[in-house]
PDB file of C-alpha atoms in Angstrom:
ATOM      1  CA  UNK A   1       5.998 -17.298  -3.924  1.00  0.00           C
ATOM      2  CA  UNK A   2       7.026 -19.050  -0.724  1.00  0.00           C
ATOM      3  CA  UNK A   3       8.938 -16.178   0.873  1.00  0.00           C
ATOM      4  CA  UNK A   4      11.213 -15.617  -2.127  1.00  0.00           C
ATOM      5  CA  UNK A   5      12.028 -12.352  -3.894  1.00  0.00           C
ATOM      6  CA  UNK A   6       9.254 -11.138  -6.198  1.00  0.00           C
ATOM      7  CA  UNK A   7       9.629  -8.935  -9.294  1.00  0.00           C
ATOM      8  CA  UNK A   8       7.257  -7.311 -11.801  1.00  0.00           C
ATOM      9  CA  UNK A   9       8.502  -5.329 -14.787  1.00  0.00           C
ATOM     10  CA  UNK A  10       7.198  -3.633 -17.947  1.00  0.00           C
ATOM     11  CA  UNK A  11       3.507  -4.463 -17.453  1.00  0.00           C
ATOM     12  CA  UNK A  12       0.738  -2.568 -19.232  1.00  0.00           C
ATOM     13  CA  UNK A  13      -2.910  -2.566 -18.107  1.00  0.00           C
ATOM     14  CA  UNK A  14      -2.510  -5.778 -16.090  1.00  0.00           C
ATOM     15  CA  UNK A  15      -4.172  -7.061 -12.913  1.00  0.00           C
ATOM     16  CA  UNK A  16      -1.746  -8.832 -10.560  1.00  0.00           C
ATOM     17  CA  UNK A  17      -2.759 -10.538  -7.304  1.00  0.00           C
ATOM     18  CA  UNK A  18       0.236 -11.924  -5.382  1.00  0.00           C
ATOM     19  CA  UNK A  19      -1.443 -13.242  -2.213  1.00  0.00           C
ATOM     20  CA  UNK A  20       1.536 -14.732  -0.414  1.00  0.00           C
ATOM     21  CA  UNK A  21       4.437 -13.816   1.860  1.00  0.00           C
ATOM     22  CA  UNK A  22       7.482 -12.687  -0.082  1.00  0.00           C
ATOM     23  CA  UNK A  23      10.975 -11.326   0.484  1.00  0.00           C
ATOM     24  CA  UNK A  24      12.251  -8.146  -1.167  1.00  0.00           C
ATOM     25  CA  UNK A  25       9.886  -6.923  -3.878  1.00  0.00           C
ATOM     26  CA  UNK A  26      10.556  -4.924  -7.052  1.00  0.00           C
ATOM     27  CA  UNK A  27       7.957  -3.359  -9.344  1.00  0.00           C
ATOM     28  CA  UNK A  28       9.386  -1.372 -12.271  1.00  0.00           C
ATOM     29  CA  UNK A  29       8.100   0.415 -15.373  1.00  0.00           C
ATOM     30  CA  UNK A  30       4.417  -0.516 -15.028  1.00  0.00           C
ATOM     31  CA  UNK A  31       1.583   1.534 -16.471  1.00  0.00           C
ATOM     32  CA  UNK A  32      -2.169   1.351 -15.942  1.00  0.00           C
ATOM     33  CA  UNK A  33      -1.915  -1.722 -13.694  1.00  0.00           C
ATOM     34  CA  UNK A  34      -3.763  -2.824 -10.561  1.00  0.00           C
ATOM     35  CA  UNK A  35      -1.446  -4.776  -8.279  1.00  0.00           C
ATOM     36  CA  UNK A  36      -1.873  -6.487  -4.910  1.00  0.00           C
ATOM     37  CA  UNK A  37       1.335  -7.487  -3.138  1.00  0.00           C
ATOM     38  CA  UNK A  38       1.044  -9.718  -0.070  1.00  0.00           C
ATOM     39  CA  UNK A  39       3.322  -9.177   2.947  1.00  0.00           C
ATOM     40  CA  UNK A  40       6.935  -8.410   2.025  1.00  0.00           C
ATOM     41  CA  UNK A  41       9.265  -9.127   4.944  1.00  0.00           C
ATOM     42  CA  UNK A  42      11.897  -6.787   3.466  1.00  0.00           C
ATOM     43  CA  UNK A  43      11.496  -3.641   1.354  1.00  0.00           C
ATOM     44  CA  UNK A  44       9.096  -3.121  -1.530  1.00  0.00           C
ATOM     45  CA  UNK A  45      10.623  -0.958  -4.274  1.00  0.00           C
ATOM     46  CA  UNK A  46       8.141   0.551  -6.755  1.00  0.00           C
ATOM     47  CA  UNK A  47       9.865   2.602  -9.451  1.00  0.00           C
ATOM     48  CA  UNK A  48       8.903   4.431 -12.626  1.00  0.00           C
ATOM     49  CA  UNK A  49       5.245   3.427 -12.483  1.00  0.00           C
ATOM     50  CA  UNK A  50       2.408   5.549 -13.873  1.00  0.00           C
ATOM     51  CA  UNK A  51      -1.383   5.473 -13.464  1.00  0.00           C
ATOM     52  CA  UNK A  52      -1.346   2.340 -11.286  1.00  0.00           C
ATOM     53  CA  UNK A  53      -3.207   1.204  -8.176  1.00  0.00           C
ATOM     54  CA  UNK A  54      -1.307  -0.792  -5.544  1.00  0.00           C
ATOM     55  CA  UNK A  55      -2.290  -2.694  -2.425  1.00  0.00           C
ATOM     56  CA  UNK A  56       1.049  -3.279  -0.737  1.00  0.00           C
ATOM     57  CA  UNK A  57       2.053  -4.636   2.676  1.00  0.00           C
ATOM     58  CA  UNK A  58       5.742  -4.383   3.476  1.00  0.00           C
ATOM     59  CA  UNK A  59       8.436  -3.800   6.050  1.00  0.00           C
ATOM     60  CA  UNK A  60       9.322  -0.594   4.212  1.00  0.00           C
ATOM     61  CA  UNK A  61       7.846   1.035   1.107  1.00  0.00           C
ATOM     62  CA  UNK A  62      10.210   2.902  -1.217  1.00  0.00           C
ATOM     63  CA  UNK A  63       8.885   4.774  -4.250  1.00  0.00           C
ATOM     64  CA  UNK A  64      10.874   6.517  -6.972  1.00  0.00           C
ATOM     65  CA  UNK A  65       9.838   8.279 -10.195  1.00  0.00           C
ATOM     66  CA  UNK A  66       6.156   7.374  -9.846  1.00  0.00           C
ATOM     67  CA  UNK A  67       3.315   9.487 -11.237  1.00  0.00           C
ATOM     68  CA  UNK A  68      -0.453   9.434 -10.662  1.00  0.00           C
ATOM     69  CA  UNK A  69      -0.447   6.242  -8.623  1.00  0.00           C
ATOM     70  CA  UNK A  70      -2.666   5.240  -5.709  1.00  0.00           C
ATOM     71  CA  UNK A  71      -1.348   3.186  -2.786  1.00  0.00           C
ATOM     72  CA  UNK A  72      -3.288   1.241  -0.150  1.00  0.00           C
ATOM     73  CA  UNK A  73      -0.499   0.614   2.325  1.00  0.00           C
ATOM     74  CA  UNK A  74       0.563  -1.347   5.327  1.00  0.00           C
ATOM     75  CA  UNK A  75       4.136  -0.368   6.151  1.00  0.00           C
ATOM     76  CA  UNK A  76       5.952  -1.397   9.316  1.00  0.00           C
ATOM     77  CA  UNK A  77       8.241   1.643   8.917  1.00  0.00           C
ATOM     78  CA  UNK A  78       7.910   5.077   7.346  1.00  0.00           C
ATOM     79  CA  UNK A  79       7.453   5.011   3.548  1.00  0.00           C
ATOM     80  CA  UNK A  80       9.965   6.956   1.467  1.00  0.00           C
ATOM     81  CA  UNK A  81       9.172   8.672  -1.818  1.00  0.00           C
ATOM     82  CA  UNK A  82      11.601  10.282  -4.251  1.00  0.00           C
ATOM     83  CA  UNK A  83      11.166  12.181  -7.530  1.00  0.00           C
ATOM     84  CA  UNK A  84       7.456  11.321  -7.523  1.00  0.00           C
ATOM     85  CA  UNK A  85       4.272  13.375  -7.819  1.00  0.00           C
ATOM     86  CA  UNK A  86       0.466  13.165  -7.863  1.00  0.00           C
ATOM     87  CA  UNK A  87       0.414  10.161  -5.546  1.00  0.00           C
ATOM     88  CA  UNK A  88      -2.516   9.218  -3.306  1.00  0.00           C
ATOM     89  CA  UNK A  89      -2.250   7.180  -0.093  1.00  0.00           C
ATOM     90  CA  UNK A  90      -4.671   5.283   2.130  1.00  0.00           C
ATOM     91  CA  UNK A  91      -4.294   2.373   4.564  1.00  0.00           C
ATOM     92  CA  UNK A  92      -4.420  -1.234   3.334  1.00  0.00           C
ATOM     93  CA  UNK A  93      -8.000  -2.193   2.376  1.00  0.00           C
ATOM     94  CA  UNK A  94      -7.631  -5.717   0.934  1.00  0.00           C
ATOM     95  CA  UNK A  95      -9.062  -9.005   2.215  1.00  0.00           C
ATOM     96  CA  UNK A  96      -8.242 -12.515   1.022  1.00  0.00           C
ATOM     97  CA  UNK A  97      -7.943 -16.018   2.519  1.00  0.00           C
ATOM     98  CA  UNK A  98      -5.080 -16.292   5.048  1.00  0.00           C
ATOM     99  CA  UNK A  99      -4.284 -12.575   4.834  1.00  0.00           C
ATOM    100  CA  UNK A 100      -4.202 -12.269   8.638  1.00  0.00           C
ATOM    101  CA  UNK A 101      -2.074 -15.402   9.001  1.00  0.00           C
ATOM    102  CA  UNK A 102       0.404 -14.035   6.465  1.00  0.00           C
ATOM    103  CA  UNK A 103       0.663 -10.740   8.347  1.00  0.00           C
ATOM    104  CA  UNK A 104       1.461 -12.721  11.506  1.00  0.00           C
ATOM    105  CA  UNK A 105       4.090 -14.789   9.699  1.00  0.00           C
ATOM    106  CA  UNK A 106       5.692 -11.588   8.447  1.00  0.00           C
ATOM    107  CA  UNK A 107       5.802 -10.220  11.992  1.00  0.00           C
ATOM    108  CA  UNK A 108       3.563  -7.233  11.182  1.00  0.00           C
ATOM    109  CA  UNK A 109       1.720  -5.465  13.999  1.00  0.00           C
ATOM    110  CA  UNK A 110      -1.677  -4.334  12.642  1.00  0.00           C
ATOM    111  CA  UNK A 111      -1.843  -1.557  15.254  1.00  0.00           C
ATOM    112  CA  UNK A 112       1.370   0.031  13.954  1.00  0.00           C
ATOM    113  CA  UNK A 113       0.801   1.017  10.354  1.00  0.00           C
ATOM    114  CA  UNK A 114       3.024   3.882   9.166  1.00  0.00           C
ATOM    115  CA  UNK A 115       1.048   4.282   5.924  1.00  0.00           C
ATOM    116  CA  UNK A 116       0.850   8.089   6.191  1.00  0.00           C
ATOM    117  CA  UNK A 117       4.234   8.718   7.910  1.00  0.00           C
ATOM    118  CA  UNK A 118       5.730   9.554   4.538  1.00  0.00           C
ATOM    119  CA  UNK A 119       9.169  11.076   4.015  1.00  0.00           C
ATOM    120  CA  UNK A 120       9.720  12.860   0.693  1.00  0.00           C
ATOM    121  CA  UNK A 121      13.381  13.079  -0.333  1.00  0.00           C
ATOM    122  CA  UNK A 122      12.510  15.543  -3.122  1.00  0.00           C
ATOM    123  CA  UNK A 123       9.845  17.865  -1.712  1.00  0.00           C
ATOM    124  CA  UNK A 124       8.105  20.204  -4.130  1.00  0.00           C
ATOM    125  CA  UNK A 125       8.694  23.945  -4.045  1.00  0.00           C
ATOM    126  CA  UNK A 126       6.431  26.524  -2.404  1.00  0.00           C
ATOM    127  CA  UNK A 127       5.058  24.091   0.146  1.00  0.00           C
ATOM    128  CA  UNK A 128       3.193  21.948  -2.371  1.00  0.00           C
ATOM    129  CA  UNK A 129       2.852  18.298  -1.466  1.00  0.00           C
ATOM    130  CA  UNK A 130       3.713  15.503  -3.891  1.00  0.00           C
ATOM    131  CA  UNK A 131       1.030  13.266  -2.419  1.00  0.00           C
ATOM    132  CA  UNK A 132      -2.476  13.421  -0.998  1.00  0.00           C
ATOM    133  CA  UNK A 133      -4.536  11.371   1.434  1.00  0.00           C
ATOM    134  CA  UNK A 134      -7.482   9.641  -0.238  1.00  0.00           C
ATOM    135  CA  UNK A 135     -10.984  10.666   0.722  1.00  0.00           C
ATOM    136  CA  UNK A 136     -13.267   8.005   2.183  1.00  0.00           C
ATOM    137  CA  UNK A 137     -15.662   7.754  -0.827  1.00  0.00           C
ATOM    138  CA  UNK A 138     -12.848   7.406  -3.366  1.00  0.00           C
ATOM    139  CA  UNK A 139     -11.169   4.493  -1.579  1.00  0.00           C
ATOM    140  CA  UNK A 140     -11.474   0.947  -2.913  1.00  0.00           C
ATOM    141  CA  UNK A 141     -11.973  -2.007  -0.559  1.00  0.00           C
ATOM    142  CA  UNK A 142     -10.886  -5.188  -2.332  1.00  0.00           C
ATOM    143  CA  UNK A 143     -12.074  -8.686  -1.398  1.00  0.00           C
ATOM    144  CA  UNK A 144     -10.517 -11.675  -3.160  1.00  0.00           C
ATOM    145  CA  UNK A 145     -12.025 -15.155  -2.955  1.00  0.00           C
ATOM    146  CA  UNK A 146     -10.130 -18.200  -4.189  1.00  0.00           C
ATOM    147  CA  UNK A 147      -9.783 -21.840  -3.234  1.00  0.00           C
ATOM    148  CA  UNK A 148      -7.913 -22.136   0.059  1.00  0.00           C
ATOM    149  CA  UNK A 149      -8.737 -25.058   2.349  1.00  0.00           C
ATOM    150  CA  UNK A 150      -7.959 -25.385   6.046  1.00  0.00           C
ATOM    151  CA  UNK A 151      -6.678 -28.561   7.722  1.00  0.00           C
ATOM    152  CA  UNK A 152     -10.225 -29.916   7.912  1.00  0.00           C
ATOM    153  CA  UNK A 153     -10.882 -29.358   4.234  1.00  0.00           C
ATOM    154  CA  UNK A 154     -13.113 -26.309   4.715  1.00  0.00           C
ATOM    155  CA  UNK A 155     -12.887 -23.217   2.544  1.00  0.00           C
ATOM    156  CA  UNK A 156     -11.038 -20.343   4.230  1.00  0.00           C
ATOM    157  CA  UNK A 157     -12.920 -17.046   4.124  1.00  0.00           C
ATOM    158  CA  UNK A 158     -11.238 -13.755   3.179  1.00  0.00           C
ATOM    159  CA  UNK A 159      -9.995 -11.727   6.141  1.00  0.00           C
ATOM    160  CA  UNK A 160      -8.051  -8.576   6.909  1.00  0.00           C
ATOM    161  CA  UNK A 161      -6.112  -8.045  10.171  1.00  0.00           C
ATOM    162  CA  UNK A 162      -6.148  -4.234   9.983  1.00  0.00           C
ATOM    163  CA  UNK A 163      -8.798  -1.870  11.378  1.00  0.00           C
ATOM    164  CA  UNK A 164     -11.815  -1.220   9.183  1.00  0.00           C
ATOM    165  CA  UNK A 165     -11.408   1.788   6.903  1.00  0.00           C
ATOM    166  CA  UNK A 166     -13.094   4.972   8.116  1.00  0.00           C
ATOM    167  CA  UNK A 167     -12.893   8.716   7.588  1.00  0.00           C
ATOM    168  CA  UNK A 168     -11.373   8.994  11.067  1.00  0.00           C
ATOM    169  CA  UNK A 169      -8.628   6.532  10.147  1.00  0.00           C
ATOM    170  CA  UNK A 170      -7.804   8.528   7.013  1.00  0.00           C
ATOM    171  CA  UNK A 171      -7.498  11.668   9.158  1.00  0.00           C
ATOM    172  CA  UNK A 172      -5.380  10.045  11.886  1.00  0.00           C
ATOM    173  CA  UNK A 173      -2.027  11.724  12.612  1.00  0.00           C
ATOM    174  CA  UNK A 174       1.053   9.902  11.296  1.00  0.00           C
ATOM    175  CA  UNK A 175       2.838   7.570  13.664  1.00  0.00           C
ATOM    176  CA  UNK A 176       6.391   8.455  14.651  1.00  0.00           C
ATOM    177  CA  UNK A 177       9.152   5.862  14.897  1.00  0.00           C
ATOM    178  CA  UNK A 178      12.517   6.016  16.610  1.00  0.00           C
ATOM    179  CA  UNK A 179      14.133   6.181  13.170  1.00  0.00           C
ATOM    180  CA  UNK A 180      12.215   9.269  12.037  1.00  0.00           C
ATOM    181  CA  UNK A 181      14.330  11.815  13.925  1.00  0.00           C
ATOM    182  CA  UNK A 182      17.506  10.513  12.336  1.00  0.00           C
ATOM    183  CA  UNK A 183      16.071  10.758   8.833  1.00  0.00           C
ATOM    184  CA  UNK A 184      15.104  14.453   9.013  1.00  0.00           C
ATOM    185  CA  UNK A 185      17.765  16.363   7.126  1.00  0.00           C
ATOM    186  CA  UNK A 186      18.680  19.979   7.972  1.00  0.00           C
ATOM    187  CA  UNK A 187      16.912  22.444   5.682  1.00  0.00           C
ATOM    188  CA  UNK A 188      14.551  19.838   4.174  1.00  0.00           C
ATOM    189  CA  UNK A 189      11.019  20.872   5.039  1.00  0.00           C
ATOM    190  CA  UNK A 190       8.285  18.305   4.618  1.00  0.00           C
ATOM    191  CA  UNK A 191       4.956  19.484   3.185  1.00  0.00           C
ATOM    192  CA  UNK A 192       1.852  18.184   4.929  1.00  0.00           C
ATOM    193  CA  UNK A 193      -1.128  17.112   2.806  1.00  0.00           C
ATOM    194  CA  UNK A 194      -4.596  18.445   3.554  1.00  0.00           C
ATOM    195  CA  UNK A 195      -6.931  16.220   5.524  1.00  0.00           C
ATOM    196  CA  UNK A 196      -9.634  14.610   3.395  1.00  0.00           C
ATOM    197  CA  UNK A 197     -13.054  16.250   3.494  1.00  0.00           C
ATOM    198  CA  UNK A 198     -15.820  14.808   5.644  1.00  0.00           C
ATOM    199  CA  UNK A 199     -17.917  12.546   3.390  1.00  0.00           C
ATOM    200  CA  UNK A 200     -21.665  13.105   3.028  1.00  0.00           C
ATOM    201  CA  UNK A 201     -23.855  10.911   5.211  1.00  0.00           C
ATOM    202  CA  UNK A 202     -24.380   7.452   3.760  1.00  0.00           C
ATOM    203  CA  UNK A 203     -21.539   7.683   1.261  1.00  0.00           C
ATOM    204  CA  UNK A 204     -19.281   4.618   1.442  1.00  0.00           C
ATOM    205  CA  UNK A 205     -16.034   3.556  -0.253  1.00  0.00           C
ATOM    206  CA  UNK A 206     -16.112   1.440  -3.375  1.00  0.00           C
ATOM    207  CA  UNK A 207     -16.364  -2.308  -2.744  1.00  0.00           C
ATOM    208  CA  UNK A 208     -14.586  -4.567  -5.221  1.00  0.00           C
ATOM    209  CA  UNK A 209     -15.126  -8.335  -5.159  1.00  0.00           C
ATOM    210  CA  UNK A 210     -13.074 -10.741  -7.244  1.00  0.00           C
ATOM    211  CA  UNK A 211     -13.509 -14.520  -7.305  1.00  0.00           C
ATOM    212  CA  UNK A 212     -10.885 -17.079  -8.353  1.00  0.00           C
ATOM    213  CA  UNK A 213      -8.402 -14.247  -8.885  1.00  0.00           C
ATOM    214  CA  UNK A 214      -5.566 -16.577  -7.896  1.00  0.00           C
ATOM    215  CA  UNK A 215      -5.262 -20.308  -8.606  1.00  0.00           C
TER     216      UNK A 215
END
């Protein structure tokens, strides 16, 4: 991709693994897909998608008209959702060769992930929340392995620059940015999702391993 704009549109039941730094990103009208988007140095727009799973790392995440989608997120600013419902969020859980290097190139600070600092422009009535926080056992940790050689000709192992997923991380309070106070509109109350339940002892998230997912 080489830092260029990246677009996906009208996909059905597809697996997409875009393991590279990219500029502004658009995903539209996808259904039943599983999509990994490497670091976007601008905004990632995901619109009119249904029954999809996304791993997305971006400067800002913007969702519109999405239904029953799950998002594993790194966002350098607060995600924005609009006209969407039945969404589930968790922090980024993907590993692949050069993932950490790409985060550094994008200027992302792994300690400042606004994945759960979500602003809903169309909040539901009666205090209902249009999104939930994933529970620890239902999360999916994805590891991709593909040919990627270093300068000495050695295979590069998958890595992830973010903290390891845990129940405590899923229950962490949302970060607040300097921009958040300016975005709060008078009379627009934001619903707060329930904290995920404590998992039983010994129960772990799902581990997914894919080899040669990307040429």
